[in-house]
Tab-separated table of C-alpha atoms in Angstrom:
chain	number	residue	atom	x	y	z
A	1	MET	CA	-84.433	-17.763	6.077
A	2	LEU	CA	-84.758	-14.157	7.270
A	3	ALA	CA	-85.511	-13.012	3.733
A	4	LEU	CA	-88.417	-15.432	3.285
A	5	SER	CA	-91.978	-14.142	3.392
A	6	LEU	CA	-93.784	-16.849	5.391
A	7	VAL	CA	-97.544	-17.036	5.823
A	8	ALA	CA	-98.592	-16.262	9.403
A	9	GLU	CA	-99.687	-19.376	11.295
A	10	THR	CA	-103.391	-19.516	12.105
A	11	SER	CA	-104.326	-19.703	15.781
A	12	LEU	CA	-106.795	-22.467	16.645
A	13	LEU	CA	-106.792	-21.856	20.415
A	14	GLY	CA	-104.851	-18.879	21.709
A	15	ARG	CA	-101.130	-18.874	20.971
A	16	MET	CA	-100.478	-22.526	21.853
A	17	ILE	CA	-102.622	-24.631	19.525
A	18	LEU	CA	-101.724	-23.344	16.093
A	19	GLU	CA	-102.301	-24.665	12.605
A	20	LYS	CA	-99.718	-27.455	12.011
A	21	SER	CA	-98.889	-27.757	15.738
A	22	ILE	CA	-98.446	-31.159	17.385
A	23	GLY	CA	-99.125	-31.492	21.101
A	24	LEU	CA	-99.676	-34.063	23.806
A	25	ILE	CA	-101.680	-34.332	27.017
A	26	ALA	CA	-100.471	-37.070	29.383
A	27	GLY	CA	-101.957	-38.164	32.682
A	28	PRO	CA	-102.993	-41.182	34.773
A	29	ARG	CA	-106.115	-43.259	34.137
A	30	GLY	CA	-109.217	-41.446	35.340
A	31	GLY	CA	-107.211	-38.243	35.714
A	32	GLY	CA	-109.277	-35.969	33.464
A	33	LYS	CA	-107.499	-36.422	30.103
A	34	SER	CA	-110.645	-37.135	28.085
A	35	TRP	CA	-112.568	-34.332	29.809
A	36	LEU	CA	-109.870	-31.810	28.947
A	37	ALA	CA	-109.624	-33.140	25.377
A	38	MET	CA	-113.381	-32.671	24.886
A	39	ILE	CA	-113.350	-29.187	26.426
A	40	ILE	CA	-110.505	-28.164	24.096
A	41	ALA	CA	-112.276	-29.708	21.095
A	42	TYR	CA	-115.490	-27.858	21.913
A	43	SER	CA	-113.723	-24.537	22.543
A	44	VAL	CA	-111.865	-24.655	19.223
A	45	ALA	CA	-114.979	-25.704	17.287
A	46	ALA	CA	-117.425	-23.315	18.974
A	47	GLY	CA	-115.162	-20.261	19.111
A	48	LYS	CA	-115.193	-20.191	22.929
A	49	MET	CA	-112.751	-18.637	25.383
A	50	LEU	CA	-110.812	-21.271	27.335
A	51	HIS	CA	-108.571	-19.939	30.064
A	52	PRO	CA	-105.549	-19.955	30.186
A	53	TRP	CA	-105.011	-20.722	26.493
A	54	GLY	CA	-107.241	-18.203	24.736
A	55	ILE	CA	-110.134	-18.034	22.270
A	56	GLY	CA	-111.050	-20.826	19.870
A	57	ILE	CA	-111.205	-19.936	16.178
A	58	GLY	CA	-114.454	-21.784	15.371
A	59	ALA	CA	-112.821	-24.417	13.143
A	60	GLY	CA	-113.396	-28.059	12.241
A	61	VAL	CA	-112.295	-30.524	14.937
A	62	VAL	CA	-112.193	-34.327	14.706
A	63	LEU	CA	-112.100	-36.332	17.941
A	64	LEU	CA	-110.852	-39.901	17.506
A	65	ASP	CA	-112.242	-41.748	20.535
A	66	GLY	CA	-110.895	-45.271	20.846
A	67	GLU	CA	-111.612	-46.146	24.452
A	68	MET	CA	-115.012	-44.959	25.665
A	69	ARG	CA	-118.455	-46.372	24.930
A	70	ALA	CA	-120.251	-44.267	22.314
A	71	ALA	CA	-123.100	-43.606	24.775
A	72	SER	CA	-120.645	-42.106	27.283
A	73	VAL	CA	-119.107	-39.854	24.635
A	74	GLN	CA	-122.582	-38.694	23.619
A	75	GLU	CA	-123.571	-37.921	27.225
A	76	ARG	CA	-120.403	-35.946	27.917
A	77	PHE	CA	-120.831	-33.779	24.826
A	78	ARG	CA	-124.526	-33.284	25.630
A	79	LEU	CA	-123.609	-31.936	29.070
A	80	LEU	CA	-120.824	-29.773	27.628
A	81	HIS	CA	-123.089	-28.421	24.889
A	82	ALA	CA	-125.761	-27.523	27.467
A	83	PHE	CA	-123.218	-25.381	29.351
A	84	ASN	CA	-122.876	-23.139	26.280
A	85	SER	CA	-125.496	-20.389	26.532
A	86	ASP	CA	-124.672	-18.732	23.188
A	87	ALA	CA	-126.920	-19.941	20.347
A	88	GLU	CA	-124.489	-18.864	17.615
A	89	SER	CA	-121.629	-20.675	19.335
A	90	GLN	CA	-123.789	-23.787	19.787
A	91	ALA	CA	-124.492	-23.801	16.048
A	92	LEU	CA	-120.758	-23.560	15.329
A	93	ALA	CA	-120.088	-26.539	17.603
A	94	GLN	CA	-122.730	-28.668	15.897
A	95	LYS	CA	-121.259	-27.779	12.522
A	96	ASN	CA	-117.580	-28.173	13.405
A	97	VAL	CA	-117.264	-31.135	15.799
A	98	GLN	CA	-116.951	-34.582	14.254
A	99	ILE	CA	-116.587	-37.631	16.504
A	100	ILE	CA	-115.086	-40.873	15.231
A	101	SER	CA	-115.894	-43.496	17.861
A	102	ARG	CA	-114.284	-46.927	17.588
A	103	ASP	CA	-117.163	-48.345	19.645
A	104	PHE	CA	-119.764	-46.873	17.263
A	105	VAL	CA	-118.031	-47.652	13.957
A	106	GLY	CA	-116.273	-50.879	14.953
A	107	ASP	CA	-112.693	-52.171	15.020
A	108	PRO	CA	-112.168	-52.105	11.199
A	109	ILE	CA	-111.431	-48.353	11.523
A	110	GLY	CA	-107.778	-49.374	11.900
A	111	SER	CA	-104.802	-48.048	13.866
A	112	ILE	CA	-102.351	-45.191	13.360
A	113	ASP	CA	-99.206	-47.323	13.703
A	114	ASN	CA	-99.636	-49.062	10.332
A	115	GLU	CA	-100.152	-47.611	6.876
A	116	GLU	CA	-103.414	-49.436	6.110
A	117	GLY	CA	-104.955	-48.248	9.377
A	118	GLN	CA	-103.795	-44.695	8.713
A	119	ARG	CA	-105.419	-44.806	5.275
A	120	ARG	CA	-108.758	-45.970	6.722
A	121	ILE	CA	-108.733	-43.326	9.423
A	122	ASP	CA	-107.737	-40.566	6.990
A	123	GLU	CA	-110.723	-41.454	4.794
A	124	LEU	CA	-112.998	-40.540	7.719
A	125	ILE	CA	-111.366	-37.171	8.417
A	126	PRO	CA	-113.057	-34.392	6.402
A	127	ASP	CA	-111.049	-31.845	4.412
A	128	SER	CA	-112.465	-29.110	6.652
A	129	ALA	CA	-110.687	-30.473	9.760
A	130	LYS	CA	-108.095	-28.140	11.294
A	131	LEU	CA	-107.490	-30.105	14.516
A	132	VAL	CA	-107.424	-33.872	15.084
A	133	ILE	CA	-107.487	-35.125	18.692
A	134	VAL	CA	-106.375	-38.744	19.235
A	135	ASP	CA	-107.870	-40.115	22.464
A	136	ASN	CA	-105.840	-42.007	23.257
A	137	LEU	CA	-102.508	-43.135	21.824
A	138	SER	CA	-102.708	-46.667	23.246
A	139	ALA	CA	-106.270	-47.228	22.004
A	140	TRP	CA	-105.369	-46.166	18.459
A	141	THR	CA	-102.309	-48.404	18.093
A	142	SER	CA	-102.324	-52.129	17.371
A	143	GLY	CA	-101.955	-53.876	20.704
A	144	GLY	CA	-101.228	-50.598	22.487
A	145	ARG	CA	-97.551	-50.647	21.452
A	146	GLU	CA	-95.461	-47.670	22.539
A	147	ASP	CA	-91.996	-48.713	21.340
A	148	SER	CA	-89.702	-46.755	19.016
A	149	GLY	CA	-90.625	-48.885	15.973
A	150	SER	CA	-94.336	-48.207	16.410
A	151	TRP	CA	-93.675	-44.506	17.036
A	152	ALA	CA	-91.715	-44.162	13.771
A	153	LEU	CA	-94.874	-44.972	11.774
A	154	ILE	CA	-97.012	-42.673	13.913
A	155	LYS	CA	-94.441	-39.906	13.508
A	156	ASN	CA	-94.716	-40.133	9.707
A	157	TRP	CA	-98.513	-39.829	9.985
A	158	LEU	CA	-98.172	-36.755	12.218
A	159	ILE	CA	-95.729	-35.092	9.823
A	160	LYS	CA	-98.128	-35.677	6.915
A	161	LYS	CA	-100.864	-33.940	8.923
A	162	ARG	CA	-98.544	-31.000	9.596
A	163	LEU	CA	-97.705	-30.674	5.901
A	164	ARG	CA	-101.454	-30.493	5.172
A	165	GLY	CA	-101.879	-27.683	7.711
A	166	ILE	CA	-103.672	-29.884	10.274
A	167	ALA	CA	-102.884	-29.685	13.996
A	168	VAL	CA	-102.850	-32.880	16.077
A	169	LEU	CA	-103.317	-33.317	19.826
A	170	LEU	CA	-102.381	-36.735	21.243
A	171	ILE	CA	-103.784	-38.043	24.542
A	172	HIS	CA	-101.530	-40.482	26.380
A	173	HIS	CA	-101.240	-42.396	29.651
A	174	THR	CA	-98.547	-41.790	32.240
A	175	GLY	CA	-96.645	-44.668	33.827
A	176	LYS	CA	-95.908	-45.423	37.486
A	177	ASN	CA	-93.232	-42.717	37.501
A	178	GLY	CA	-95.822	-40.059	36.621
A	179	GLN	CA	-94.292	-39.439	33.181
A	180	GLN	CA	-95.727	-40.401	29.783
A	181	ARG	CA	-95.298	-44.054	28.887
A	182	GLY	CA	-93.219	-45.396	26.015
A	183	SER	CA	-90.330	-44.078	23.965
A	184	SER	CA	-88.777	-40.733	24.939
A	185	MET	CA	-88.853	-39.905	21.208
A	186	HIS	CA	-92.539	-39.006	21.685
A	187	GLU	CA	-91.407	-35.570	22.900
A	188	ASP	CA	-89.081	-34.733	19.992
A	189	LEU	CA	-91.762	-33.740	17.484
A	190	LEU	CA	-94.019	-31.943	19.951
A	191	ASP	CA	-94.624	-28.199	20.005
A	192	TYR	CA	-96.177	-28.458	23.467
A	193	SER	CA	-96.689	-31.101	26.139
A	194	ILE	CA	-99.140	-30.937	29.061
A	195	LEU	CA	-98.893	-33.152	32.148
A	196	LEU	CA	-101.995	-33.745	34.292
A	197	SER	CA	-101.855	-34.829	37.925
A	198	PRO	CA	-104.865	-35.908	40.042
A	199	LEU	CA	-106.066	-33.646	42.863
A	200	GLN	CA	-108.443	-34.365	45.726
A	201	SER	CA	-112.088	-33.998	44.764
A	202	ASN	CA	-114.285	-31.274	46.230
A	203	THR	CA	-116.810	-33.266	48.295
A	204	GLU	CA	-119.488	-30.599	47.836
A	205	ARG	CA	-119.235	-30.642	44.028
A	206	GLN	CA	-118.220	-34.300	43.604
A	207	ASP	CA	-115.938	-33.047	40.860
A	208	THR	CA	-112.967	-34.374	38.926
A	209	ARG	CA	-109.944	-32.222	39.813
A	210	PHE	CA	-106.476	-32.285	38.320
A	211	GLY	CA	-103.378	-30.141	38.038
A	212	ILE	CA	-102.171	-28.846	34.674
A	213	GLU	CA	-98.475	-28.273	33.962
A	214	HIS	CA	-96.966	-27.334	30.606
A	215	THR	CA	-93.784	-29.417	30.548
A	216	LYS	CA	-92.768	-28.386	27.018
A	217	LEU	CA	-93.481	-25.183	25.108
A	218	ARG	CA	-91.564	-24.717	21.882
A	219	ASP	CA	-92.897	-21.162	21.510
A	220	HIS	CA	-92.337	-18.331	23.997
A	221	LEU	CA	-95.489	-18.443	26.132
A	222	PRO	CA	-94.483	-17.241	29.617
A	223	GLU	CA	-98.113	-17.004	30.753
A	224	LEU	CA	-98.354	-20.803	30.561
A	225	ARG	CA	-95.347	-21.489	32.811
A	226	GLN	CA	-97.666	-21.151	35.807
A	227	LYS	CA	-99.277	-24.344	37.133
A	228	TYR	CA	-103.061	-24.507	36.903
A	229	GLU	CA	-105.857	-26.489	38.512
A	230	CYS	CA	-108.971	-27.733	36.713
A	231	SER	CA	-112.283	-28.784	38.213
A	232	VAL	CA	-115.019	-30.527	36.191
A	233	TRP	CA	-118.454	-31.262	37.636
A	234	ASN	CA	-122.101	-31.794	36.705
A	235	GLU	CA	-124.686	-29.291	37.799
A	236	GLY	CA	-128.275	-29.861	36.733
A	237	GLU	CA	-128.329	-30.867	33.087
A	238	SER	CA	-125.001	-29.321	32.104
A	239	LEU	CA	-121.285	-29.723	32.649
A	240	HIS	CA	-119.425	-27.024	34.545
A	241	PHE	CA	-115.682	-26.515	34.635
A	242	GLU	CA	-113.111	-23.992	35.775
A	243	ILE	CA	-109.383	-23.683	35.165
A	244	VAL	CA	-107.556	-21.342	37.548
A	245	PRO	CA	-103.943	-20.721	38.599
A	246	ALA	CA	-102.820	-23.116	41.329
A	247	GLY	CA	-103.672	-21.672	44.731
A	248	PHE	CA	-106.342	-19.323	43.330
A	249	MET	CA	-109.772	-20.190	44.780
A	250	PRO	CA	-112.593	-17.910	43.530
A	251	SER	CA	-116.136	-18.271	44.864
A	252	GLN	CA	-118.887	-19.813	42.752
A	253	HIS	CA	-120.373	-16.329	42.302
A	254	GLU	CA	-117.019	-15.010	41.027
A	255	ILE	CA	-116.565	-17.992	38.707
A	256	GLU	CA	-119.949	-17.324	37.087
A	257	MET	CA	-119.076	-13.642	36.693
A	258	LEU	CA	-115.776	-14.477	34.965
A	259	ARG	CA	-117.453	-17.019	32.684
A	260	MET	CA	-120.148	-14.570	31.598
A	261	ARG	CA	-117.554	-11.865	30.909
A	262	ASP	CA	-115.403	-14.296	28.877
A	263	ASP	CA	-118.534	-15.143	26.873
A	264	GLY	CA	-118.849	-11.463	25.933
A	265	THR	CA	-121.706	-10.558	28.284
A	266	SER	CA	-121.756	-6.856	29.147
A	267	MET	CA	-121.158	-5.764	32.745
A	268	GLU	CA	-124.678	-4.346	32.874
A	269	ASP	CA	-126.214	-7.681	31.820
A	270	ILE	CA	-123.988	-9.576	34.280
A	271	GLY	CA	-125.270	-7.301	37.043
A	272	LEU	CA	-128.887	-7.901	36.035
A	273	ALA	CA	-128.359	-11.673	35.940
A	274	LEU	CA	-126.638	-11.792	39.340
A	275	GLY	CA	-128.720	-9.116	41.048
A	276	ILE	CA	-125.867	-6.661	41.631
A	277	SER	CA	-124.944	-3.235	40.276
A	278	LYS	CA	-122.803	-2.639	37.204
A	279	SER	CA	-120.184	-0.865	39.357
A	280	THR	CA	-119.961	-3.883	41.691
A	281	VAL	CA	-119.398	-6.133	38.692
A	282	SER	CA	-116.646	-3.821	37.441
A	283	ARG	CA	-114.872	-3.676	40.821
A	284	THR	CA	-115.121	-7.426	41.371
A	285	LEU	CA	-113.798	-8.299	37.919
A	286	LYS	CA	-110.878	-5.877	38.391
A	287	LYS	CA	-109.968	-7.508	41.724
A	288	LEU	CA	-110.250	-10.995	40.213
A	289	ARG	CA	-107.927	-10.079	37.328
A	290	GLU	CA	-105.441	-8.567	39.798
A	291	ARG	CA	-105.537	-11.679	42.009
A	292	THR	CA	-105.006	-13.879	38.959
A	293	SER	CA	-101.993	-11.814	37.886
A	294	GLU	CA	-100.500	-11.942	41.401
A	295	THR	CA	-100.920	-15.723	41.541
A	296	GLU	CA	-99.334	-16.217	38.118
A	297	SER	CA	-96.354	-14.001	38.971
């Protein structure tokens, strides 16, 4: 094994979502799973920075949506797309995101826990796809089965995707115990697993808030051992979101500064946009990075 010359794995989003990787996001109903799935899909497709995971590669992403009305999916992506201020990145997103909606296409799409359904779904996935997001596992199985027999068929489908160099991210419900529902064998194949937990909404923003915890990381990613908190809210005609270490509460002004810097905006342009000096921007960003590091340690 040590003598082999293996091809380096391509990063799709930071060091966690890699080509061929298989991951899972689990959480309660209404707990932000679909929002996070869409944000990840958009970041990978549009080449955007998404803290804490890293920068998206700008690759083809297929979102299998089996639960929401097509109009709701459209509205969410419209709001998310409007939040992106970079024209080049917007063009990448429009090119790279493909949505397969069960509501729009109809039930004959099939399910991933039988071979005929897998064949029908695979026919809709373009060769350019590097990441397939299944939202959610129950909606894309016949009758919502989560037993070991059903999982065996799904597992074969996932392995076939891996062998083709395609990454898969599964979205799943948690049960009353706060853990993912169904067979414990779900975890065996996973490279990473993320557990979401609901948090109290900010009454001023009327946001959706949830905690993020990486409960399984096959690769050595110590920066992701920290718990995070995500807030998603509408502001005007666009969707806003922030993901910060648990206990770290930046101001709205600081959040905007961090977002602009992550988007590649120069410190001088950030200062002009926010009405402050370049040196103030530099000092503030330095303090924010230090506070983030202290919180994560």
